[in-house]
Short mmCIF file of N, CA and C and ligand atoms in Angstrom, two decimals:
data_model
loop_
_atom_site.label_atom_id
_atom_site.label_comp_id
_atom_site.label_asym_id
_atom_site.label_seq_id
_atom_site.Cartn_x
_atom_site.Cartn_y
_atom_site.Cartn_z
N MET A 1 1.83 -14.29 -20.94
CA MET A 1 2.48 -14.14 -20.14
C MET A 1 3.42 -13.38 -20.91
N GLN A 2 4.00 -12.31 -20.19
CA GLN A 2 5.01 -11.76 -20.43
C GLN A 2 6.13 -10.88 -19.46
N GLY A 3 6.81 -12.20 -19.53
CA GLY A 3 8.76 -11.62 -18.30
C GLY A 3 7.81 -11.64 -16.88
N ILE A 4 9.60 -11.07 -16.46
CA ILE A 4 9.09 -10.25 -15.17
C ILE A 4 8.63 -9.10 -15.28
N ALA A 5 7.87 -8.19 -13.86
CA ALA A 5 7.15 -7.15 -13.64
C ALA A 5 7.59 -6.80 -12.40
N ILE A 6 7.87 -5.28 -12.04
CA ILE A 6 8.14 -5.24 -10.98
C ILE A 6 6.59 -3.82 -10.51
N TYR A 7 6.08 -4.35 -9.45
CA TYR A 7 4.76 -3.11 -9.04
C TYR A 7 5.76 -2.27 -7.94
N PRO A 8 6.02 -0.93 -7.82
CA PRO A 8 7.11 -0.74 -7.22
C PRO A 8 5.70 0.62 -5.89
N GLY A 9 6.08 0.63 -4.70
CA GLY A 9 5.24 1.47 -3.86
C GLY A 9 5.49 1.48 -2.59
N SER A 10 5.05 2.49 -2.02
CA SER A 10 4.91 2.47 -0.73
C SER A 10 4.49 1.61 -0.52
N PHE A 11 3.32 1.57 -0.24
CA PHE A 11 1.87 0.79 0.47
C PHE A 11 2.09 0.51 1.50
N ASP A 12 2.09 1.89 2.34
CA ASP A 12 1.93 2.15 3.61
C ASP A 12 0.28 2.54 4.23
N PRO A 13 -0.58 1.82 4.16
CA PRO A 13 -0.99 0.47 4.36
C PRO A 13 -1.18 0.08 2.44
N PRO A 14 -0.88 -1.11 2.48
CA PRO A 14 -2.04 -1.93 1.63
C PRO A 14 -3.20 -1.50 1.73
N THR A 15 -3.83 -1.05 0.22
CA THR A 15 -5.52 -1.01 0.21
C THR A 15 -5.88 -2.18 -0.55
N ASN A 16 -7.10 -2.06 -0.90
CA ASN A 16 -7.89 -3.14 -1.91
C ASN A 16 -7.59 -2.80 -3.61
N GLY A 17 -7.15 -1.83 -3.53
CA GLY A 17 -6.81 -0.74 -4.95
C GLY A 17 -5.45 -1.42 -5.38
N HIS A 18 -4.62 -1.37 -4.29
CA HIS A 18 -2.93 -2.12 -4.67
C HIS A 18 -3.72 -4.01 -4.69
N LEU A 19 -4.36 -4.55 -3.99
CA LEU A 19 -4.80 -5.79 -4.17
C LEU A 19 -5.49 -6.06 -5.43
N ASP A 20 -6.12 -5.04 -6.55
CA ASP A 20 -7.04 -5.39 -7.15
C ASP A 20 -5.64 -5.49 -8.60
N LEU A 21 -4.73 -4.21 -7.81
CA LEU A 21 -4.11 -4.52 -9.45
C LEU A 21 -2.63 -5.03 -9.33
N ILE A 22 -2.41 -6.15 -8.08
CA ILE A 22 -2.01 -6.90 -8.06
C ILE A 22 -2.24 -8.02 -8.98
N GLU A 23 -3.48 -8.58 -8.59
CA GLU A 23 -4.13 -9.61 -8.87
C GLU A 23 -4.63 -9.44 -10.18
N ARG A 24 -4.81 -8.11 -11.16
CA ARG A 24 -4.77 -8.05 -12.67
C ARG A 24 -3.41 -8.51 -13.31
N GLY A 25 -2.17 -7.86 -12.56
CA GLY A 25 -0.80 -7.85 -12.75
C GLY A 25 -0.49 -9.34 -13.10
N ALA A 26 -0.59 -9.66 -12.17
CA ALA A 26 -0.56 -11.18 -11.94
C ALA A 26 -0.79 -12.25 -13.19
N LYS A 27 -2.05 -11.72 -13.58
CA LYS A 27 -2.69 -12.28 -15.06
C LYS A 27 -1.76 -12.25 -16.21
N ILE A 28 -1.40 -10.86 -16.23
CA ILE A 28 -0.52 -10.89 -17.03
C ILE A 28 0.67 -10.96 -17.63
N PHE A 29 1.42 -11.10 -16.19
CA PHE A 29 2.73 -11.17 -16.19
C PHE A 29 3.31 -12.34 -15.35
N GLU A 30 4.40 -12.75 -15.91
CA GLU A 30 5.09 -14.07 -15.80
C GLU A 30 5.49 -14.21 -13.95
N GLU A 31 5.84 -13.20 -13.35
CA GLU A 31 6.38 -13.03 -12.24
C GLU A 31 5.99 -11.59 -11.93
N LEU A 32 5.26 -10.72 -10.61
CA LEU A 32 5.06 -9.92 -10.81
C LEU A 32 5.52 -9.57 -9.47
N VAL A 33 6.93 -8.94 -9.13
CA VAL A 33 7.54 -8.51 -7.84
C VAL A 33 7.51 -7.29 -7.32
N VAL A 34 6.15 -7.54 -6.35
CA VAL A 34 5.78 -5.95 -5.83
C VAL A 34 6.96 -5.42 -4.47
N ALA A 35 7.59 -4.45 -4.97
CA ALA A 35 8.37 -3.81 -4.85
C ALA A 35 8.38 -2.57 -3.54
N ILE A 36 8.74 -2.72 -2.19
CA ILE A 36 8.39 -2.06 -1.22
C ILE A 36 9.46 -1.10 -1.69
N LEU A 37 9.45 0.88 -1.53
CA LEU A 37 10.48 1.39 -1.53
C LEU A 37 11.00 1.33 -0.14
N ARG A 38 12.45 0.98 0.14
CA ARG A 38 12.23 0.77 1.73
C ARG A 38 13.24 2.69 2.13
N ASN A 39 13.77 3.30 1.44
CA ASN A 39 14.27 4.33 1.81
C ASN A 39 14.06 6.12 1.65
N SER A 40 12.27 5.54 1.67
CA SER A 40 11.13 6.54 1.30
C SER A 40 11.36 8.32 1.97
N GLU A 41 11.37 9.07 1.89
CA GLU A 41 11.24 10.43 2.84
C GLU A 41 10.13 10.72 3.91
N LYS A 42 9.17 9.81 3.43
CA LYS A 42 8.11 10.24 4.19
C LYS A 42 8.45 9.35 5.48
N SER A 43 7.33 10.17 6.57
CA SER A 43 7.80 8.92 7.87
C SER A 43 6.54 7.97 7.84
N PRO A 44 7.07 6.76 7.53
CA PRO A 44 5.33 6.10 7.48
C PRO A 44 4.92 5.31 8.77
N MET A 45 3.83 4.80 8.16
CA MET A 45 2.53 4.47 9.24
C MET A 45 3.17 3.15 10.04
N PHE A 46 3.58 2.71 8.80
CA PHE A 46 4.07 1.22 8.89
C PHE A 46 5.56 0.62 8.48
N SER A 47 5.86 0.64 9.45
CA SER A 47 7.71 -0.19 9.23
C SER A 47 7.55 -1.04 8.18
N VAL A 48 8.81 -1.07 7.41
CA VAL A 48 8.92 -1.64 5.94
C VAL A 48 8.66 -2.62 6.45
N SER A 49 9.26 -3.74 7.30
CA SER A 49 9.40 -4.88 7.67
C SER A 49 7.53 -5.66 7.77
N GLU A 50 7.05 -4.52 8.48
CA GLU A 50 5.22 -4.33 8.93
C GLU A 50 4.79 -4.70 7.38
N ARG A 51 5.06 -4.36 6.44
CA ARG A 51 4.54 -3.97 5.02
C ARG A 51 4.33 -4.88 4.08
N LEU A 52 5.46 -5.32 4.59
CA LEU A 52 6.36 -6.88 4.17
C LEU A 52 5.10 -7.90 4.22
N GLU A 53 5.42 -8.22 5.80
CA GLU A 53 4.52 -9.12 6.31
C GLU A 53 3.28 -8.95 5.95
N MET A 54 2.55 -8.15 5.82
CA MET A 54 0.76 -7.99 5.52
C MET A 54 0.45 -7.73 3.65
N LEU A 55 1.98 -8.21 2.95
CA LEU A 55 1.81 -7.51 1.29
C LEU A 55 1.79 -9.53 0.86
N ARG A 56 2.70 -10.19 2.16
CA ARG A 56 3.21 -11.88 1.75
C ARG A 56 1.61 -11.81 2.49
N GLU A 57 1.36 -12.10 3.17
CA GLU A 57 -0.49 -12.59 3.74
C GLU A 57 -0.93 -12.72 3.11
N LEU A 58 -1.24 -11.66 2.40
CA LEU A 58 -2.07 -11.08 0.90
C LEU A 58 -2.08 -11.23 -0.18
N THR A 59 -1.19 -11.97 -0.44
CA THR A 59 -0.84 -12.68 -1.79
C THR A 59 -0.35 -14.22 -2.12
N ALA A 60 -0.39 -14.68 -0.77
CA ALA A 60 -0.39 -16.05 -0.48
C ALA A 60 -0.52 -17.12 -1.76
N SER A 61 -1.62 -16.60 -2.03
CA SER A 61 -2.25 -17.39 -3.12
C SER A 61 -1.92 -17.36 -4.49
N LEU A 62 -1.25 -16.32 -4.70
CA LEU A 62 -1.00 -15.62 -5.81
C LEU A 62 0.23 -16.52 -6.02
N LYS A 63 1.05 -17.59 -6.59
CA LYS A 63 1.96 -18.01 -7.15
C LYS A 63 3.54 -17.51 -7.53
N ASN A 64 2.27 -16.65 -8.41
CA ASN A 64 3.55 -15.58 -9.65
C ASN A 64 3.81 -14.32 -9.35
N VAL A 65 3.91 -14.04 -7.40
CA VAL A 65 3.57 -13.20 -7.47
C VAL A 65 4.65 -12.92 -6.06
N ARG A 66 5.56 -11.93 -6.04
CA ARG A 66 6.35 -12.29 -4.78
C ARG A 66 6.62 -10.74 -4.50
N ILE A 67 6.94 -10.86 -3.01
CA ILE A 67 7.03 -8.82 -2.76
C ILE A 67 8.21 -9.37 -1.87
N ASP A 68 9.30 -8.13 -2.07
CA ASP A 68 10.53 -7.31 -1.74
C ASP A 68 10.59 -6.12 -1.37
N THR A 69 11.83 -6.11 -0.99
CA THR A 69 12.00 -4.19 -0.60
C THR A 69 13.40 -3.84 -1.29
N PHE A 70 13.33 -2.44 -1.65
CA PHE A 70 14.87 -2.04 -2.07
C PHE A 70 14.81 -0.83 -1.63
N ASN A 71 16.33 -0.17 -2.26
CA ASN A 71 16.46 1.24 -1.88
C ASN A 71 16.95 1.60 -3.29
N GLY A 72 16.88 3.31 -3.25
CA GLY A 72 17.71 4.02 -4.82
C GLY A 72 16.18 3.93 -5.63
N LEU A 73 16.93 3.57 -6.74
CA LEU A 73 16.66 3.76 -7.94
C LEU A 73 15.77 2.55 -8.54
N THR A 74 13.73 2.66 -8.61
CA THR A 74 13.55 1.55 -9.52
C THR A 74 13.45 0.74 -10.24
N VAL A 75 14.37 1.40 -11.15
CA VAL A 75 14.88 1.05 -12.24
C VAL A 75 15.91 -0.03 -12.14
N GLU A 76 16.36 0.57 -11.53
CA GLU A 76 18.27 -0.23 -10.45
C GLU A 76 17.94 -1.25 -10.02
N TYR A 77 16.48 -1.36 -9.75
CA TYR A 77 16.46 -2.77 -8.82
C TYR A 77 15.74 -3.34 -10.35
N ALA A 78 14.64 -2.68 -10.46
CA ALA A 78 14.11 -3.85 -11.80
C ALA A 78 15.10 -4.67 -13.15
N LYS A 79 16.15 -3.79 -12.96
CA LYS A 79 17.63 -4.24 -13.79
C LYS A 79 17.97 -5.40 -12.88
N SER A 80 18.44 -5.29 -11.71
CA SER A 80 19.17 -6.96 -10.62
C SER A 80 17.73 -7.94 -10.75
N ILE A 81 16.63 -7.58 -10.87
CA ILE A 81 15.98 -8.71 -11.17
C ILE A 81 15.86 -9.48 -12.29
N ASP A 82 15.79 -8.28 -13.60
CA ASP A 82 16.04 -8.86 -14.89
C ASP A 82 14.37 -8.67 -15.38
N ALA A 83 13.44 -7.35 -14.52
CA ALA A 83 12.32 -7.34 -14.43
C ALA A 83 12.32 -6.82 -16.05
N THR A 84 11.23 -6.68 -16.83
CA THR A 84 11.65 -5.91 -18.36
C THR A 84 10.18 -4.66 -18.21
N CYS A 85 9.57 -5.02 -17.08
CA CYS A 85 8.36 -3.92 -17.23
C CYS A 85 8.24 -3.40 -16.08
N ILE A 86 7.69 -2.30 -15.68
CA ILE A 86 7.20 -1.70 -14.51
C ILE A 86 5.59 -1.32 -14.72
N LEU A 87 4.86 -1.83 -13.37
CA LEU A 87 3.77 -1.89 -13.30
C LEU A 87 3.25 -0.65 -12.04
N ARG A 88 2.01 0.05 -12.56
CA ARG A 88 1.51 1.10 -11.60
C ARG A 88 0.38 1.01 -12.29
N GLY A 89 -0.73 1.62 -10.99
CA GLY A 89 -2.03 1.92 -10.98
C GLY A 89 -2.10 3.46 -11.75
N ILE A 90 -3.14 3.64 -12.37
CA ILE A 90 -3.79 4.52 -12.31
C ILE A 90 -4.99 4.92 -11.90
N ARG A 91 -5.76 5.53 -10.89
CA ARG A 91 -6.81 5.80 -10.90
C ARG A 91 -7.95 6.67 -10.99
N ALA A 92 -7.07 8.03 -11.85
CA ALA A 92 -8.24 9.34 -12.11
C ALA A 92 -7.05 9.88 -12.71
N ILE A 93 -7.70 11.14 -13.52
CA ILE A 93 -6.87 11.38 -14.06
C ILE A 93 -5.65 12.58 -13.41
N SER A 94 -5.85 12.69 -12.10
CA SER A 94 -5.17 13.48 -11.30
C SER A 94 -3.89 12.42 -10.80
N ASP A 95 -4.28 10.84 -11.21
CA ASP A 95 -2.88 10.44 -11.32
C ASP A 95 -2.26 10.59 -12.24
N TYR A 96 -2.33 11.26 -14.11
CA TYR A 96 -2.20 10.60 -14.50
C TYR A 96 -0.61 11.60 -15.02
N GLU A 97 -0.75 13.13 -14.07
CA GLU A 97 0.39 13.84 -14.63
C GLU A 97 1.67 13.24 -13.50
N TYR A 98 1.25 12.84 -12.83
CA TYR A 98 3.28 12.38 -11.87
C TYR A 98 3.18 11.48 -12.58
N GLU A 99 2.55 10.35 -13.16
CA GLU A 99 2.86 8.98 -13.37
C GLU A 99 3.65 9.38 -14.54
N LEU A 100 2.79 10.03 -15.07
CA LEU A 100 3.95 10.51 -17.06
C LEU A 100 5.02 10.68 -16.49
N GLN A 101 4.94 12.01 -15.82
CA GLN A 101 6.46 12.50 -15.18
C GLN A 101 6.87 10.97 -14.53
N MET A 102 6.84 10.08 -13.74
CA MET A 102 7.54 9.72 -13.49
C MET A 102 8.19 8.05 -14.44
N ALA A 103 7.36 7.97 -15.29
CA ALA A 103 7.49 7.01 -16.47
C ALA A 103 8.12 7.19 -17.18
N LEU A 104 8.52 8.86 -17.42
CA LEU A 104 9.33 9.03 -18.22
C LEU A 104 10.42 9.65 -18.24
N MET A 105 10.41 9.65 -16.89
CA MET A 105 11.94 9.76 -15.84
C MET A 105 12.14 8.24 -15.80
N ASN A 106 11.97 7.61 -15.69
CA ASN A 106 12.18 6.06 -15.59
C ASN A 106 13.31 5.78 -16.90
N ARG A 107 12.00 5.88 -17.99
CA ARG A 107 12.89 5.84 -19.04
C ARG A 107 13.94 6.51 -20.03
N LYS A 108 14.13 7.55 -19.28
CA LYS A 108 15.20 8.36 -19.23
C LYS A 108 16.77 7.19 -18.80
N LEU A 109 16.18 7.15 -17.53
CA LEU A 109 16.88 6.78 -16.75
C LEU A 109 17.59 5.13 -17.65
N GLU A 110 16.02 4.79 -17.87
CA GLU A 110 16.66 2.83 -18.55
C GLU A 110 15.70 2.88 -20.07
N PRO A 111 15.90 3.05 -20.83
CA PRO A 111 15.09 3.36 -21.88
C PRO A 111 14.73 1.73 -22.48
N THR A 112 15.04 0.48 -21.67
CA THR A 112 14.90 -1.02 -22.53
C THR A 112 13.38 -1.38 -21.23
N LEU A 113 13.64 -0.82 -20.22
CA LEU A 113 12.07 -0.77 -19.19
C LEU A 113 11.15 0.35 -19.32
N GLU A 114 9.80 -0.83 -19.99
CA GLU A 114 8.63 -0.51 -20.49
C GLU A 114 7.76 0.02 -19.08
N THR A 115 6.99 1.39 -18.77
CA THR A 115 6.19 1.30 -17.85
C THR A 115 4.80 0.57 -18.55
N VAL A 116 4.05 0.13 -17.51
CA VAL A 116 2.16 -0.20 -18.29
C VAL A 116 1.68 -0.07 -17.16
N PHE A 117 0.65 1.16 -17.72
CA PHE A 117 -0.58 1.26 -16.27
C PHE A 117 -1.65 0.64 -16.17
N MET A 118 -1.94 0.21 -15.48
CA MET A 118 -3.86 -1.16 -15.31
C MET A 118 -4.55 0.46 -14.34
N MET A 119 -5.48 0.01 -14.69
CA MET A 119 -6.86 0.74 -14.00
C MET A 119 -7.63 0.03 -12.81
N PRO A 120 -7.36 -0.08 -11.49
CA PRO A 120 -7.80 -0.76 -10.55
C PRO A 120 -9.16 -0.76 -11.00
N ALA A 121 -10.39 -1.51 -9.98
CA ALA A 121 -11.68 -1.57 -10.07
C ALA A 121 -12.49 -0.21 -10.02
N ASP A 122 -13.01 0.33 -10.68
CA ASP A 122 -13.60 1.46 -10.37
C ASP A 122 -14.35 1.68 -9.14
N LYS A 123 -14.59 0.92 -8.11
CA LYS A 123 -14.79 1.01 -7.02
C LYS A 123 -13.97 1.59 -5.42
N TYR A 124 -12.64 1.15 -6.86
CA TYR A 124 -11.26 1.73 -5.71
C TYR A 124 -10.94 2.39 -6.17
N SER A 125 -11.30 3.79 -7.09
CA SER A 125 -10.79 4.63 -7.83
C SER A 125 -10.59 6.31 -6.55
N TYR A 126 -11.39 5.62 -5.14
CA TYR A 126 -10.83 7.59 -4.50
C TYR A 126 -10.04 6.37 -3.57
N VAL A 127 -9.69 5.17 -3.33
CA VAL A 127 -9.18 4.57 -2.48
C VAL A 127 -7.49 4.89 -2.49
N SER A 128 -7.23 5.85 -1.26
CA SER A 128 -5.31 5.95 -1.39
C SER A 128 -4.72 5.62 -0.35
N SER A 129 -3.53 5.22 -0.16
CA SER A 129 -2.94 4.72 1.91
C SER A 129 -3.21 5.91 2.31
N ARG A 130 -2.86 7.54 1.39
CA ARG A 130 -2.70 8.62 2.23
C ARG A 130 -4.52 8.69 3.06
N LEU A 131 -5.54 8.38 2.35
CA LEU A 131 -6.47 8.61 2.63
C LEU A 131 -7.09 7.64 3.97
N VAL A 132 -6.90 6.35 3.58
CA VAL A 132 -7.04 5.61 4.68
C VAL A 132 -6.23 5.66 6.18
N ARG A 133 -4.41 6.37 5.83
CA ARG A 133 -4.17 6.53 6.92
C ARG A 133 -5.59 7.69 8.05
N GLU A 134 -5.73 8.90 7.11
CA GLU A 134 -6.09 10.10 7.22
C GLU A 134 -7.34 9.27 8.23
N VAL A 135 -8.15 9.20 7.77
CA VAL A 135 -9.63 8.00 8.32
C VAL A 135 -9.16 7.16 9.60
N ALA A 136 -8.02 6.44 9.70
CA ALA A 136 -8.23 5.11 10.55
C ALA A 136 -7.49 6.15 11.92
N GLN A 137 -6.45 6.96 11.62
CA GLN A 137 -5.75 7.86 12.25
C GLN A 137 -6.85 8.94 13.34
N ALA A 138 -7.72 8.99 12.46
CA ALA A 138 -9.25 10.00 12.65
C ALA A 138 -10.30 9.00 14.02
N GLY A 139 -10.02 8.00 13.68
CA GLY A 139 -11.35 6.80 14.35
C GLY A 139 -12.52 6.17 13.56
N GLY A 140 -11.82 7.09 12.45
CA GLY A 140 -12.93 6.30 11.02
C GLY A 140 -13.00 4.92 10.57
N PRO A 141 -14.14 4.46 9.81
CA PRO A 141 -14.07 3.67 9.41
C PRO A 141 -13.34 3.24 8.54
N VAL A 142 -12.44 1.18 8.50
CA VAL A 142 -12.08 1.84 6.60
C VAL A 142 -12.15 0.20 6.03
N LYS A 143 -13.18 0.08 6.76
CA LYS A 143 -14.18 -1.50 5.88
C LYS A 143 -13.98 -1.41 4.57
N GLY A 144 -13.67 -2.47 3.80
CA GLY A 144 -13.87 -2.20 2.58
C GLY A 144 -13.15 -1.78 1.80
N LEU A 145 -12.37 -0.88 2.38
CA LEU A 145 -11.49 0.14 1.31
C LEU A 145 -9.69 -0.55 1.73
N VAL A 146 -9.51 -1.56 2.40
CA VAL A 146 -8.43 -2.40 2.73
C VAL A 146 -9.05 -3.73 3.46
N PRO A 147 -7.62 -4.28 2.93
CA PRO A 147 -8.31 -5.83 3.18
C PRO A 147 -8.42 -6.12 4.89
N GLU A 148 -8.99 -7.49 5.00
CA GLU A 148 -9.17 -6.81 6.92
C GLU A 148 -8.15 -7.44 7.73
N VAL A 149 -7.34 -7.91 6.97
CA VAL A 149 -5.69 -7.61 8.26
C VAL A 149 -5.07 -6.66 7.81
N VAL A 150 -5.27 -5.67 6.91
CA VAL A 150 -4.74 -4.71 7.38
C VAL A 150 -5.56 -3.40 8.51
N GLU A 151 -6.91 -3.55 8.36
CA GLU A 151 -7.97 -3.03 9.37
C GLU A 151 -7.66 -3.70 10.42
N GLN A 152 -7.33 -4.47 10.70
CA GLN A 152 -6.83 -4.91 12.22
C GLN A 152 -5.41 -4.27 12.50
N LYS A 153 -4.32 -4.40 10.98
CA LYS A 153 -3.36 -3.87 11.94
C LYS A 153 -3.68 -2.08 11.70
N LEU A 154 -4.27 -1.25 11.29
CA LEU A 154 -4.11 0.02 11.85
C LEU A 154 -4.99 0.82 12.71
N ARG A 155 -6.27 -0.82 13.20
CA ARG A 155 -6.73 -0.57 14.42
C ARG A 155 -5.73 -0.81 16.11
N GLU A 156 -4.49 -1.16 15.73
CA GLU A 156 -3.81 -1.46 16.32
C GLU A 156 -3.01 -0.28 16.31
N LYS A 157 -2.68 0.03 15.34
CA LYS A 157 -2.17 1.16 15.30
C LYS A 157 -2.50 3.12 16.23
N VAL A 158 -3.76 2.53 15.46
CA VAL A 158 -4.35 3.68 16.17
C VAL A 158 -4.41 3.68 17.58
N ASP A 159 -4.67 2.16 18.24
CA ASP A 159 -5.42 2.47 19.18
C ASP A 159 -4.60 0.60 19.56
N PRO A 160 -3.17 1.13 20.63
CA PRO A 160 -2.30 0.12 20.93
C PRO A 160 -3.42 -1.00 21.95
N ALA A 161 -4.47 -0.66 22.49
CA ALA A 161 -4.84 -1.49 23.63
C ALA A 161 -5.95 -2.53 22.67
N TYR A 162 -6.02 -2.06 21.88
CA TYR A 162 -7.08 -2.78 20.81
C TYR A 162 -6.60 -4.38 20.43
N ARG A 163 -4.82 -4.96 20.57
CA ARG A 163 -4.28 -5.65 20.76
C ARG A 163 -5.27 -6.49 21.61
N PHE A 164 -5.80 -6.07 22.44
CA PHE A 164 -5.62 -7.47 23.83
C PHE A 164 -7.38 -7.66 23.62
N HIS A 165 -7.82 -6.53 23.01
CA HIS A 165 -9.30 -7.52 22.53
C HIS A 165 -9.19 -8.36 21.83
N ASP A 166 -10.11 -9.51 22.73
CA ASP A 166 -10.35 -11.02 21.68
C ASP A 166 -11.42 -10.89 20.31
N GLU A 167 -12.72 -9.88 21.19
CA GLU A 167 -13.80 -10.30 19.87
C GLU A 167 -13.10 -8.35 18.90
N PRO A 168 -13.88 -9.10 17.72
CA PRO A 168 -13.66 -7.71 16.83
C PRO A 168 -14.58 -6.52 17.42
N ARG A 169 -14.16 -5.52 17.39
CA ARG A 169 -15.07 -4.47 17.29
C ARG A 169 -15.11 -3.67 16.41
N GLU A 170 -16.35 -2.36 16.40
CA GLU A 170 -16.42 -1.35 15.75
C GLU A 170 -15.65 -0.03 15.77
N ILE A 171 -15.01 0.21 14.51
CA ILE A 171 -13.93 1.01 15.38
C ILE A 171 -14.66 2.10 15.06
N THR A 172 -14.42 2.66 16.73
CA THR A 172 -15.11 4.07 16.77
C THR A 172 -15.00 5.50 16.35
N ARG A 173 -15.98 6.63 15.81
CA ARG A 173 -15.29 7.25 15.20
C ARG A 173 -14.86 8.65 16.12
N GLU A 174 -14.89 8.07 17.65
CA GLU A 174 -14.18 8.75 17.99
C GLU A 174 -12.52 8.84 17.80
N ALA A 175 -12.22 10.05 17.90
CA ALA A 175 -10.87 9.10 17.91
C ALA A 175 -9.98 9.36 19.01
N PRO A 176 -8.80 8.54 19.14
CA PRO A 176 -8.34 8.41 20.30
C PRO A 176 -7.78 9.06 21.33
N ALA A 177 -7.40 10.04 20.96
CA ALA A 177 -7.24 11.63 21.65
C ALA A 177 -8.23 11.93 22.48
N GLU A 178 -9.74 12.43 21.83
CA GLU A 178 -10.68 12.34 22.65
C GLU A 178 -10.96 11.76 23.72
N ARG A 179 -10.87 10.33 22.91
CA ARG A 179 -11.13 8.84 23.78
C ARG A 179 -10.77 9.30 25.84
N GLU A 180 -8.79 9.43 25.63
CA GLU A 180 -7.75 9.88 26.74
C GLU A 180 -8.34 11.30 27.28
N ILE A 181 -9.14 11.76 26.23
CA ILE A 181 -8.84 13.21 26.97
C ILE A 181 -10.86 12.83 28.37
N LYS A 182 -11.22 12.03 27.38
CA LYS A 182 -13.12 11.83 28.32
C LYS A 182 -12.27 11.03 29.13
N LYS A 183 -11.18 10.06 29.26
CA LYS A 183 -11.27 9.10 30.06
C LYS A 183 -10.62 9.99 31.62
N ARG A 184 -9.87 10.47 30.95
CA ARG A 184 -8.58 11.43 32.14
C ARG A 184 -9.92 12.76 33.13
N LYS A 185 -10.69 12.62 32.43
CA LYS A 185 -11.96 13.81 32.75
C LYS A 185 -13.04 13.09 33.55
N LYS A 186 -13.09 11.86 33.65
CA LYS A 186 -14.14 10.78 34.16
C LYS A 186 -12.95 10.66 35.87
N ARG A 187 -11.79 10.31 35.39
CA ARG A 187 -10.74 10.07 36.38
C ARG A 187 -10.33 10.92 37.46
N ALA A 188 -10.63 12.60 37.26
CA ALA A 188 -10.36 13.94 37.80
C ALA A 188 -11.86 13.97 38.60
O1 PNS B 1 3.49 4.39 -3.96
P1 PNS B 1 4.41 6.16 -4.52
O2 PNS B 1 4.53 6.25 -2.74
O3 PNS B 1 2.95 6.43 -5.00
O4 PNS B 1 5.57 5.11 -4.98
C1 PNS B 1 6.25 6.07 -5.78
C2 PNS B 1 7.39 5.70 -6.09
C3 PNS B 1 7.71 4.77 -4.85
C4 PNS B 1 6.74 4.01 -6.95
C5 PNS B 1 8.77 6.02 -6.55
O5 PNS B 1 8.71 7.58 -5.40
C6 PNS B 1 10.04 5.30 -6.89
O6 PNS B 1 9.95 4.72 -7.88
N1 PNS B 1 10.73 6.24 -5.86
C7 PNS B 1 12.08 5.27 -6.05
C8 PNS B 1 13.47 6.50 -6.74
C9 PNS B 1 13.31 6.96 -8.15
O7 PNS B 1 13.52 5.86 -8.74
N2 PNS B 1 12.84 7.60 -8.31
C10 PNS B 1 13.29 7.76 -10.21
C11 PNS B 1 11.64 7.95 -10.88
S1 PNS B 1 10.55 9.39 -10.86
#
């Protein structure tokens, strides 16, 4: 077991790929701190507290995993909690260039911190938060790409009325906007 590591990211939303990496990291490090970036420039789908809550629920059974949030530089946050490693996932060659750039920049900023790359299971190699958001927002199915609790939250985000349904229902391929147009046409 290798000291404290941080797994920084946006996690908007957490996917099965993230969870797979967290489980792998938890086997290697004494403590793994999943760190959600708070001051991201992107306008997120889920608030930081929603992401924090989802990740806490998803990792509740992993005793050496902790979820936190941070502002500013990853290396500064890592140092503040005495982490010695930054964990990041690489799914495909396309990730490599960006990840290499980040790892080298982080090394320049703090030479004592190592970045460790791990590969998630190949069945998640195409899964990204961005694509999950895109599919869900267009009313497509995200089953198997994200944990069930995230699937549920995505449904509620895309269609707030879903929260009031007791029975799970299939996510419809019809985008909410199209549904609304049909409803209005019916009413007219
Ligand atoms: O999940 P993401 O969006 O790929 O995560 C990117 C993240 C949060 C790891 C990266 O943007 C980051 O470390 N941001 C903090 C600012 C920072 O330290 N920048 C310099 C390192 S390149």
